[in-house]
Tab-separated table of C-alpha atoms and ligand atoms in Angstrom:
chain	number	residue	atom	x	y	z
A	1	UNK	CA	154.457	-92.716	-36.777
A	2	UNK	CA	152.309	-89.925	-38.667
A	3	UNK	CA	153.953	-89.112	-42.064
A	4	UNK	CA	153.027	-85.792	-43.725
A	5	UNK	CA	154.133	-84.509	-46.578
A	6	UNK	CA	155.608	-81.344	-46.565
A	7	UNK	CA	155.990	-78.626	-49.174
A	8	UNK	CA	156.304	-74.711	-48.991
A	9	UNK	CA	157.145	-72.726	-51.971
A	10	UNK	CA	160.785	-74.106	-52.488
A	11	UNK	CA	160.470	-77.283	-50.461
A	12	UNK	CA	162.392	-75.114	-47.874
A	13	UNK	CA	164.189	-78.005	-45.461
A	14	UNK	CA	164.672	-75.692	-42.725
A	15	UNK	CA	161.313	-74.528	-42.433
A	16	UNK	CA	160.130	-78.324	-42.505
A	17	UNK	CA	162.118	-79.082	-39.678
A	18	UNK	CA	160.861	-75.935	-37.876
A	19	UNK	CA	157.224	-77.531	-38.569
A	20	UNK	CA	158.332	-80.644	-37.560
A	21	UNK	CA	159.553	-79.790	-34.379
A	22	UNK	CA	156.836	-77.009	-33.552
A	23	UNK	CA	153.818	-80.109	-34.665
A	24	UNK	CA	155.889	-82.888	-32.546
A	25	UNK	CA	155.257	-80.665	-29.572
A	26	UNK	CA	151.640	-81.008	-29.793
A	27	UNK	CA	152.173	-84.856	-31.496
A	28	UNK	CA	155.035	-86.372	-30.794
A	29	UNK	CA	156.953	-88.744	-33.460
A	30	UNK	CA	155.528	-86.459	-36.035
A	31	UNK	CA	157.595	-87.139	-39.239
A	32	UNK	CA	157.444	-84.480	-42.270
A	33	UNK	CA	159.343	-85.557	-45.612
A	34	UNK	CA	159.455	-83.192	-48.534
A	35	UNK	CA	156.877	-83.844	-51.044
A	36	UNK	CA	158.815	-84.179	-53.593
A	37	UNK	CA	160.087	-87.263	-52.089
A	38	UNK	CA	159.363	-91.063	-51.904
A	39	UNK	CA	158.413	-91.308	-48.751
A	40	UNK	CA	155.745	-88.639	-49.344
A	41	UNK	CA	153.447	-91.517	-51.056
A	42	UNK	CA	153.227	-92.750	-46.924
A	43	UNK	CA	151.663	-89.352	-46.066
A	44	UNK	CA	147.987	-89.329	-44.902
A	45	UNK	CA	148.318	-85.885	-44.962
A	46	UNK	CA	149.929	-82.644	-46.733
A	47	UNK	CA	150.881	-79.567	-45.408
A	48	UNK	CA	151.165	-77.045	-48.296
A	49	UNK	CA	151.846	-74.183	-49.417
A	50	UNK	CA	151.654	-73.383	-53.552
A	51	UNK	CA	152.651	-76.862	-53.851
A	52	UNK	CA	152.993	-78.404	-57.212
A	53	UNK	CA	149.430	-79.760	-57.550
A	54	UNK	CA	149.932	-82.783	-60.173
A	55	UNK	CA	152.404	-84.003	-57.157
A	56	UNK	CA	149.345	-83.830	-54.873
A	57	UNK	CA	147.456	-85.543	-57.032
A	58	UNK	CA	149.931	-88.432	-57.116
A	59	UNK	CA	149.846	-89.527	-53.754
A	60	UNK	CA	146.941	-92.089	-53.294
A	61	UNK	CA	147.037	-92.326	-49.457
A	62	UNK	CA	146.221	-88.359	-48.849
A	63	UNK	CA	143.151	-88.474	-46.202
A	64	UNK	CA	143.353	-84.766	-46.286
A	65	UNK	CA	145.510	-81.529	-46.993
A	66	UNK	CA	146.035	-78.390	-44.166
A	67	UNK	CA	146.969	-74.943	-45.990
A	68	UNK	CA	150.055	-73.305	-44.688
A	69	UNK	CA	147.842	-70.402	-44.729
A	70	UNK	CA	144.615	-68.902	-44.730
A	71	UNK	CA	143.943	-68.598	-48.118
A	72	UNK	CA	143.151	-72.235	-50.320
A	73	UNK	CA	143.426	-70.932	-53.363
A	74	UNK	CA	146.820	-72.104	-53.837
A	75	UNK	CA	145.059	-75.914	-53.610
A	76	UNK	CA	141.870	-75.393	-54.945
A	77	UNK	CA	143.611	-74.290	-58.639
A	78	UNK	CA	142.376	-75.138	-61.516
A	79	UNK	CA	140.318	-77.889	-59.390
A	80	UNK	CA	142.931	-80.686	-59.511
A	81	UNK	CA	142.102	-81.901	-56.219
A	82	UNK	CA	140.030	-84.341	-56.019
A	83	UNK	CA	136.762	-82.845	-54.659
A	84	UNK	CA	136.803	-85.631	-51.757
A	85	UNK	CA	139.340	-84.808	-50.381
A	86	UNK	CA	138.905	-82.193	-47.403
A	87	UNK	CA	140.792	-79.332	-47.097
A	88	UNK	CA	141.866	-77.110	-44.341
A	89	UNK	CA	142.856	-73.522	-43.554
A	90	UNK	CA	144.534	-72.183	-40.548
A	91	UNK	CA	142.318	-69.561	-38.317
A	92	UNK	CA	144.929	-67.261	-36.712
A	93	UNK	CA	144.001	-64.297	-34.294
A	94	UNK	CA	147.718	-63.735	-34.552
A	95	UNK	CA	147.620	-63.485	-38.304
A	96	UNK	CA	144.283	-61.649	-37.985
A	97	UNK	CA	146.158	-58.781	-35.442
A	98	UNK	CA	149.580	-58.935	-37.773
A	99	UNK	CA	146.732	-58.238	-40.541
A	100	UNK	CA	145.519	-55.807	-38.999
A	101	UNK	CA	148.497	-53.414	-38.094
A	102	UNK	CA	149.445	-53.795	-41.821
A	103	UNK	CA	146.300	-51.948	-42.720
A	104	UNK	CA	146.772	-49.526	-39.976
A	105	UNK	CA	149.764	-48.641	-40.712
A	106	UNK	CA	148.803	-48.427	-44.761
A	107	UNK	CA	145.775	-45.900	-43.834
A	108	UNK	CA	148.141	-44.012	-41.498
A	109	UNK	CA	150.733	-43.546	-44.530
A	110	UNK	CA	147.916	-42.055	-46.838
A	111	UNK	CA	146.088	-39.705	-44.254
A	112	UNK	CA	149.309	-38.577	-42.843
A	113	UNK	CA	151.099	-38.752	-46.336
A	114	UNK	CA	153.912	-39.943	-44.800
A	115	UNK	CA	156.116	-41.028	-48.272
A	116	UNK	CA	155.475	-36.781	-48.995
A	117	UNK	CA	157.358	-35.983	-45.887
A	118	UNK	CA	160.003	-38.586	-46.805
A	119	UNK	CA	160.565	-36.818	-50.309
A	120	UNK	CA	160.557	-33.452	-48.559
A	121	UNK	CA	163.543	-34.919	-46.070
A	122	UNK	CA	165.446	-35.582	-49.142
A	123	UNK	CA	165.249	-31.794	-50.264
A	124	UNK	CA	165.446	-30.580	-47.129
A	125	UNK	CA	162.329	-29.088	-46.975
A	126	UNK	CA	160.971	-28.485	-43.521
A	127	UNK	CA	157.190	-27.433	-44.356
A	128	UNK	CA	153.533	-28.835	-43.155
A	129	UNK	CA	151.498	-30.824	-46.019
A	130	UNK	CA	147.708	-31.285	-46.844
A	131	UNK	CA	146.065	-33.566	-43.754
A	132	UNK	CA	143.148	-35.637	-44.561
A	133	UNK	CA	140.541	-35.184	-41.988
A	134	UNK	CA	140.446	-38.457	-40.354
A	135	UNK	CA	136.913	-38.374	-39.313
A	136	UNK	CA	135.363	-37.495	-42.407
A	137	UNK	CA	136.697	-40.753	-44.084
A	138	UNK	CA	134.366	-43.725	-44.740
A	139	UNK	CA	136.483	-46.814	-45.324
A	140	UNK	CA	135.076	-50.309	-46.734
A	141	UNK	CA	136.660	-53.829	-45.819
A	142	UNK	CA	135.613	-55.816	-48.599
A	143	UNK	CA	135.766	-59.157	-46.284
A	144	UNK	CA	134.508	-59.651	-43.325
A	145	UNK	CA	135.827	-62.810	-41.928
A	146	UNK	CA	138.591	-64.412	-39.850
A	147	UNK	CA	140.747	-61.327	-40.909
A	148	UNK	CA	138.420	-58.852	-42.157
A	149	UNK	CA	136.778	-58.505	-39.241
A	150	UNK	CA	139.399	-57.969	-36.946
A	151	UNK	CA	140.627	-54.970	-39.327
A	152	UNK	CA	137.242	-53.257	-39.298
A	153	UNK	CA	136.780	-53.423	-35.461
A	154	UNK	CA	140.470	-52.200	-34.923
A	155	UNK	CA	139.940	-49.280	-37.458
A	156	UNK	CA	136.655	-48.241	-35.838
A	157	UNK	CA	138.677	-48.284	-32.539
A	158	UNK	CA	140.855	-45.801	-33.784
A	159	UNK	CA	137.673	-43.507	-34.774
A	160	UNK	CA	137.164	-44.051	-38.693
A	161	UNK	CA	133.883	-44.799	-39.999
A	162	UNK	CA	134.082	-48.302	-40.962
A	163	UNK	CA	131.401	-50.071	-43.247
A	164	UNK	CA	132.216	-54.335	-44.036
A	165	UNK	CA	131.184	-56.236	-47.194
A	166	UNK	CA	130.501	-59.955	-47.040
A	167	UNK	CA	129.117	-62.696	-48.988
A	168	UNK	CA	126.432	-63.530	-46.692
A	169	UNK	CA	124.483	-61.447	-44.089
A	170	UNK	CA	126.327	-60.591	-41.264
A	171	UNK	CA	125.374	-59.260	-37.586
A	172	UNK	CA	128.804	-57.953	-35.912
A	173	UNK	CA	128.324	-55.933	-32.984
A	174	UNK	CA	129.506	-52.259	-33.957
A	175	UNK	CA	130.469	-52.872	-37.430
A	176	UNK	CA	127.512	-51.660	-40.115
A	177	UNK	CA	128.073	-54.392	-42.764
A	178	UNK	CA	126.093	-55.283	-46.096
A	179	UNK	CA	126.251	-57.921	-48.347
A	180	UNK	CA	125.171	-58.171	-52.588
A	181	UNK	CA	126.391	-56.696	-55.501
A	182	UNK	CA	124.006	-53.475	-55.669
A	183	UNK	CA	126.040	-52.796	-51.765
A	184	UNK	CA	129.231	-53.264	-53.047
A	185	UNK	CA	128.783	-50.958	-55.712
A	186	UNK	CA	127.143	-48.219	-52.845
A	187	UNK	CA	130.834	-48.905	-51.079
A	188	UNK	CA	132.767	-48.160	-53.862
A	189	UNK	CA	131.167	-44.580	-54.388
A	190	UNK	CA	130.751	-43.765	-50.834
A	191	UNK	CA	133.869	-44.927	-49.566
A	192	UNK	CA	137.196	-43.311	-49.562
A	193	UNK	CA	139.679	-45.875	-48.536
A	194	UNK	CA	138.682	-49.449	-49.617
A	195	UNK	CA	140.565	-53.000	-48.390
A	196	UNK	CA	139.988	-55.671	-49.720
A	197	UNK	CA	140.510	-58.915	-47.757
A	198	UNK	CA	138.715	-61.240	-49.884
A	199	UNK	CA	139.702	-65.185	-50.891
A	200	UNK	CA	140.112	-65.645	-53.830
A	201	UNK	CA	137.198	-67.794	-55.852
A	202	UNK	CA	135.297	-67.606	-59.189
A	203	UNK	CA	132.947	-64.382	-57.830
A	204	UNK	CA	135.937	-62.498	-56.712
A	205	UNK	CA	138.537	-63.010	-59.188
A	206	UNK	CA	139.214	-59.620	-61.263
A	207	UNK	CA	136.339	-58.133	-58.887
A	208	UNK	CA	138.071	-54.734	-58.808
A	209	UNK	CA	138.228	-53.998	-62.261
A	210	UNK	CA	137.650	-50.677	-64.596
A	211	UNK	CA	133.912	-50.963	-63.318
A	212	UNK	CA	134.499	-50.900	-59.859
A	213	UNK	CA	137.719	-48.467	-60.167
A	214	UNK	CA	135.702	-45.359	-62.211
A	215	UNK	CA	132.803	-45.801	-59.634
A	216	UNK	CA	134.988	-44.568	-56.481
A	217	UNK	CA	135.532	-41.152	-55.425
A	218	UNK	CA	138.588	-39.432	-57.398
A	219	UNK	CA	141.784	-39.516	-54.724
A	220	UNK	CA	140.925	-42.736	-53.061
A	221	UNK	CA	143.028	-44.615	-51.709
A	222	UNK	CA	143.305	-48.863	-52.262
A	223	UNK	CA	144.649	-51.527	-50.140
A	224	UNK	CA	144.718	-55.067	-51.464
A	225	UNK	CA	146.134	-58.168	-49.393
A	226	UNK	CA	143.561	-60.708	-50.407
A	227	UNK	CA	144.717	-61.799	-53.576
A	228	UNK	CA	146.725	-60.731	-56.896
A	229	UNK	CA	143.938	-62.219	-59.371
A	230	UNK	CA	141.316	-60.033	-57.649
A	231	UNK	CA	142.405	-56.923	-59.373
A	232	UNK	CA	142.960	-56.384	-62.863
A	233	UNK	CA	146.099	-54.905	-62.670
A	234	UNK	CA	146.457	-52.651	-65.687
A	235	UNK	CA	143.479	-51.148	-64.862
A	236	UNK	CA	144.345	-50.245	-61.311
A	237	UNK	CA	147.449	-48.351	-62.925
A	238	UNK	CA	145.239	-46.697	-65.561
A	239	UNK	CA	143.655	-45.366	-62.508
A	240	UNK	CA	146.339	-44.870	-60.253
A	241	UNK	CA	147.686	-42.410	-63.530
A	242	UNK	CA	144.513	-40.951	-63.923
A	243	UNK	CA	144.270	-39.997	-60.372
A	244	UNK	CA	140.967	-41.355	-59.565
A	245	UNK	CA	143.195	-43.406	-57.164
A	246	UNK	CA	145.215	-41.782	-55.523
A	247	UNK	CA	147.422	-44.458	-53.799
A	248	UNK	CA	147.598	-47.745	-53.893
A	249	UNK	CA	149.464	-50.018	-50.953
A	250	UNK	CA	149.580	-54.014	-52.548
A	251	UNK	CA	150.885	-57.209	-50.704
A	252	UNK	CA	149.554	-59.446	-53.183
A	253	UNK	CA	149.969	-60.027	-56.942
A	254	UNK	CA	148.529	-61.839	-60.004
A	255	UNK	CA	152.018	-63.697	-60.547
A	256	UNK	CA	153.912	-64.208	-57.315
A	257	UNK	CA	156.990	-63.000	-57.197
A	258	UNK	CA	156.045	-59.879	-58.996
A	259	UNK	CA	158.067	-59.797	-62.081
A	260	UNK	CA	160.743	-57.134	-62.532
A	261	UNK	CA	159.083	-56.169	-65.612
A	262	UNK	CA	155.980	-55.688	-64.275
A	263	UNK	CA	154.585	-51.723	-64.827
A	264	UNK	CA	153.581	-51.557	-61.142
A	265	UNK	CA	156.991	-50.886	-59.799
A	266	UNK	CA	157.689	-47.976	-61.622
A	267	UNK	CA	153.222	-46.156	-60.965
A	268	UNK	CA	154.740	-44.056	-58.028
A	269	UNK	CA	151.614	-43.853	-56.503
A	270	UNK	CA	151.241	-47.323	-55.498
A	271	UNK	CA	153.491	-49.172	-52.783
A	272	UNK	CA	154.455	-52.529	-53.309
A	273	UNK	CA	155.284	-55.258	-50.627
A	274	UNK	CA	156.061	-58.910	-51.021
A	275	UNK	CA	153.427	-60.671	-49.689
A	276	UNK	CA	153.893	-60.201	-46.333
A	277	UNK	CA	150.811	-58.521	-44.854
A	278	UNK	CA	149.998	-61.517	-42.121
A	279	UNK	CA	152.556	-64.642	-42.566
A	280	UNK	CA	152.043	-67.598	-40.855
A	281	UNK	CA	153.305	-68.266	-37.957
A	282	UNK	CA	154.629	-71.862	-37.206
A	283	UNK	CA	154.284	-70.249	-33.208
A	284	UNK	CA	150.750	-69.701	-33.108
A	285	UNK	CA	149.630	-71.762	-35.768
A	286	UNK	CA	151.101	-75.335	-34.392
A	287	UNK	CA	148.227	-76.327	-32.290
A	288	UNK	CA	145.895	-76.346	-34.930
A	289	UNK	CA	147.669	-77.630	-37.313
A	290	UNK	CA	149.117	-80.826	-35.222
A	291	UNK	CA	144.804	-80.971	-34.011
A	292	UNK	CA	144.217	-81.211	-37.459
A	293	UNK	CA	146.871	-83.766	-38.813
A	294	UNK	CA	145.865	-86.000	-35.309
A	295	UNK	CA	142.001	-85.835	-36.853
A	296	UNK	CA	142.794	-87.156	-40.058
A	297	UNK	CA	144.851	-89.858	-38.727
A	298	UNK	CA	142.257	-91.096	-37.105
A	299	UNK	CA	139.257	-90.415	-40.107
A	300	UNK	CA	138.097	-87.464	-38.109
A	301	UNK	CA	136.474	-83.906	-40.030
A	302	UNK	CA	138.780	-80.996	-38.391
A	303	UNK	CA	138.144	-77.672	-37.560
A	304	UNK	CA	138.323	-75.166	-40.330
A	305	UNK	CA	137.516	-77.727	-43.234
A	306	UNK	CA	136.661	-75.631	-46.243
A	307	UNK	CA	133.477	-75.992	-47.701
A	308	UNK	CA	134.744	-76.680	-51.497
A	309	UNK	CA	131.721	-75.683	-53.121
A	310	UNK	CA	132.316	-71.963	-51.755
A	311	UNK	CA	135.867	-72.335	-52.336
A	312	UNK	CA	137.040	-70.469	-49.302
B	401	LIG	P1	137.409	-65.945	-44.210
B	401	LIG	O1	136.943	-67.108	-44.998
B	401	LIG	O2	137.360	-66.013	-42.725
B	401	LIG	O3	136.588	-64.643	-44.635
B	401	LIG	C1	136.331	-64.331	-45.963
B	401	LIG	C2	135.376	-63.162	-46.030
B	401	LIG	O4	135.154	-62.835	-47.413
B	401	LIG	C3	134.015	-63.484	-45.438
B	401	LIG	O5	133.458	-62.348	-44.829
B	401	LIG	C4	133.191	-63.863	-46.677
B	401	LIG	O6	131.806	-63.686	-46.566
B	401	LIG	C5	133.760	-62.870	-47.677
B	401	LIG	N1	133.498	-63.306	-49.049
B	401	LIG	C6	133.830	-64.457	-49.656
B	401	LIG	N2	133.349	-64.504	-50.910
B	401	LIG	C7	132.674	-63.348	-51.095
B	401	LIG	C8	131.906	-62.816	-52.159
B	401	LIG	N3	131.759	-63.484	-53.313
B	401	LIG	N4	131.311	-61.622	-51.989
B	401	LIG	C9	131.438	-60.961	-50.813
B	401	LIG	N5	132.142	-61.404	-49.759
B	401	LIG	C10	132.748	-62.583	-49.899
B	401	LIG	O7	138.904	-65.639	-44.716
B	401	LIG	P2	140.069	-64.917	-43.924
B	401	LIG	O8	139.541	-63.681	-43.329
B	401	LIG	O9	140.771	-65.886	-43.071
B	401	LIG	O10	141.075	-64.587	-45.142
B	401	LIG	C11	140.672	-63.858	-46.241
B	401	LIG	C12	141.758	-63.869	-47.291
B	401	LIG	O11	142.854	-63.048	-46.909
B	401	LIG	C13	142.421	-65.227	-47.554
B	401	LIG	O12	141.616	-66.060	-48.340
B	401	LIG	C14	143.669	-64.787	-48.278
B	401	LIG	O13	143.395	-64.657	-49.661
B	401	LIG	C15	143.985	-63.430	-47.675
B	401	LIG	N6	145.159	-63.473	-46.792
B	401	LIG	C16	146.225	-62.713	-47.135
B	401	LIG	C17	147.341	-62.683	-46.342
B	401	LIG	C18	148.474	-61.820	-46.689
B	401	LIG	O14	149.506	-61.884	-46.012
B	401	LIG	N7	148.374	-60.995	-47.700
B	401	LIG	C19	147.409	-63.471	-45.097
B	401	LIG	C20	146.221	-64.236	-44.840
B	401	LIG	C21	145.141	-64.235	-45.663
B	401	LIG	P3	130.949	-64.560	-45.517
B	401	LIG	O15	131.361	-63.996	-44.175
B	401	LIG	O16	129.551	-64.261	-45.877
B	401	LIG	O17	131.351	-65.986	-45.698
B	402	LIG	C1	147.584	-66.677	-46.407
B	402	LIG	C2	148.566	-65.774	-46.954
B	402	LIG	O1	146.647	-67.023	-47.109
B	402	LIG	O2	149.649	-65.610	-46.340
B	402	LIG	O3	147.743	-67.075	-45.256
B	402	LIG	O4	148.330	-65.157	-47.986
């Protein structure tokens, strides 16, 4: 019987046994134990999600761990994991599309200023306000993969101007996309709406920084679900105050939960949501996962390994 070791966030029972019965349908007499637990030290492999990584680190029969996500940033921390051992992430189109209308519908609140209308409704006041001309917008998708990609062919389909940023030179049909740091600098003064969908690794942590915020066009607008550490958050509010942004829609933070102290609930021009841009889907994501687990079982490399020098 497959034992995996199970942990997400809060060692959550109920989602384990949600896993557990979503995996057994693809491999039956799966067994997932908390791992926290004794029975963890069986496990061949881990299913994780910000798991406590000196745990990990205990268990001496790990063939491999699965992310309970897309992002691996969560395992690859402070590189306690031993380098050998592979890691996976889940590919989702589901996550990708869920991704997707989350930026949508961010990009549709700026142009169409929806949170002014909402202020006017509280004062009663039944009057038209500013429109941003939709088609004389560039936006940049800093991230073009899995998710990224999938956001900048949906917003061209809706008739922006769409430009992509990648690490390596990409050729997707309809989407002009550049790679290097002299492009991502042309992106950040061209564009007016910027998203980043990065992972997070050592060349993208604190990437959108003073530098990069003081280079974009005053009033733009900034959308970040990749990751908390990418943005140096005091200086997005010194920027958001300054007006050189004009809003700001986050999912992700550098300290998860966001603290109640933290000065970016109270900038009111940036929106704030918990982290729940594209969540995983036990659904959709079971297959792969159970595909995965079955590999490893039997000393097999499965789809979606990482490549750990890249760390994403
Ligand atoms: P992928 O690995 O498929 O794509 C990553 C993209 O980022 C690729 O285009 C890659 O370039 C590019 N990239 C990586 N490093 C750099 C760099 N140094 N410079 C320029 N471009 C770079 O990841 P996904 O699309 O699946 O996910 C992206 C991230 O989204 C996750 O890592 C996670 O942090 C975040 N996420 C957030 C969620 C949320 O709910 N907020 C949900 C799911 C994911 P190249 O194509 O050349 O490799
Ligand atoms: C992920 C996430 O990486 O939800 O999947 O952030």
């Amino acid at each position: 019987m497959p034992v995996v070791a199970f942990y997400s966030r809060d060692s959550n029972l109920e989602l384990q046994d949600e896993w557990e019965k979503r995996l057994g349908a693809y491999y039956p007499r799966i067994k997932l134990v908390p791992l926290l637990s004794d029975q963890a030290k069986e496990a061949i492999t881990a299913l994780l999600w910000k798991p406590p990584l000196q745990r990990v680190r205990k268990l001496s029969n790990l063939k491999g761990l699965i992310s309970l996500g897309q992002g691996v940033d969560h395992i690859l921390k402070d590189n306690l994991i031993d380098n050998k051992i592979p890691v996976v992430k889940i590919v989702d189109p589901f996550m990708a599309k869920s991704m997707s209308h989350w930026v949508i519908l961010s990009v549709l609140n700026f142009i169409r200023d929806t949170f002014g209308y909402y202020d006017q409704q509280k004062n009663k006041i039944y009057r038209s306000r500013k429109e941003i001309n939709f088609s004389s917008l560039k936006i940049a998708v800093y991230g073009i993969g899995a998710i990224g990609s999938v956001v900048a062919k949906d917003l061209k389909h809706l008739g922006f101007k769409v430009e992509g940023w990648s690490r390596t030179e990409k050729n997707i049909t309809g989407l002009n996309s550049f790679n290097g740091k002299t492009k991502f600098k042309e992106l950040l003064k061209k564009c007016d709406i910027h998203i980043c969908l990065l992972p997070l690794t050592n060349q993208t942590y604190n990437i959108f920084n003073n530098s990069a915020f003081k280079i974009m066009k005053p009033g733009s607008c900034f959308i970040n679900a990749g990751r908390g550490e990418q943005v140096v958050e005091k200086h997005l509010i010194e920027n958001c105050k300054s007006g050189r942004i004009s809003s700001a829609i986050l999912d992700v933070y550098r300290k998860e939960p966001l603290s109640k102290n933290s000065k970016l609930w109270e900038q009111k021009n940036i929106r704030i949501w918990p982290h729940v841009a594209a969540e995983t889907n036990p659904e959709t994501a079971a297959k792969q996962i159970a595909n995965a687990i079955k590999c490893f079982e039997n000393g097999k490399l499965p789809p979606n390994t990482i490549e750990r020098k890249l760390g994403y």
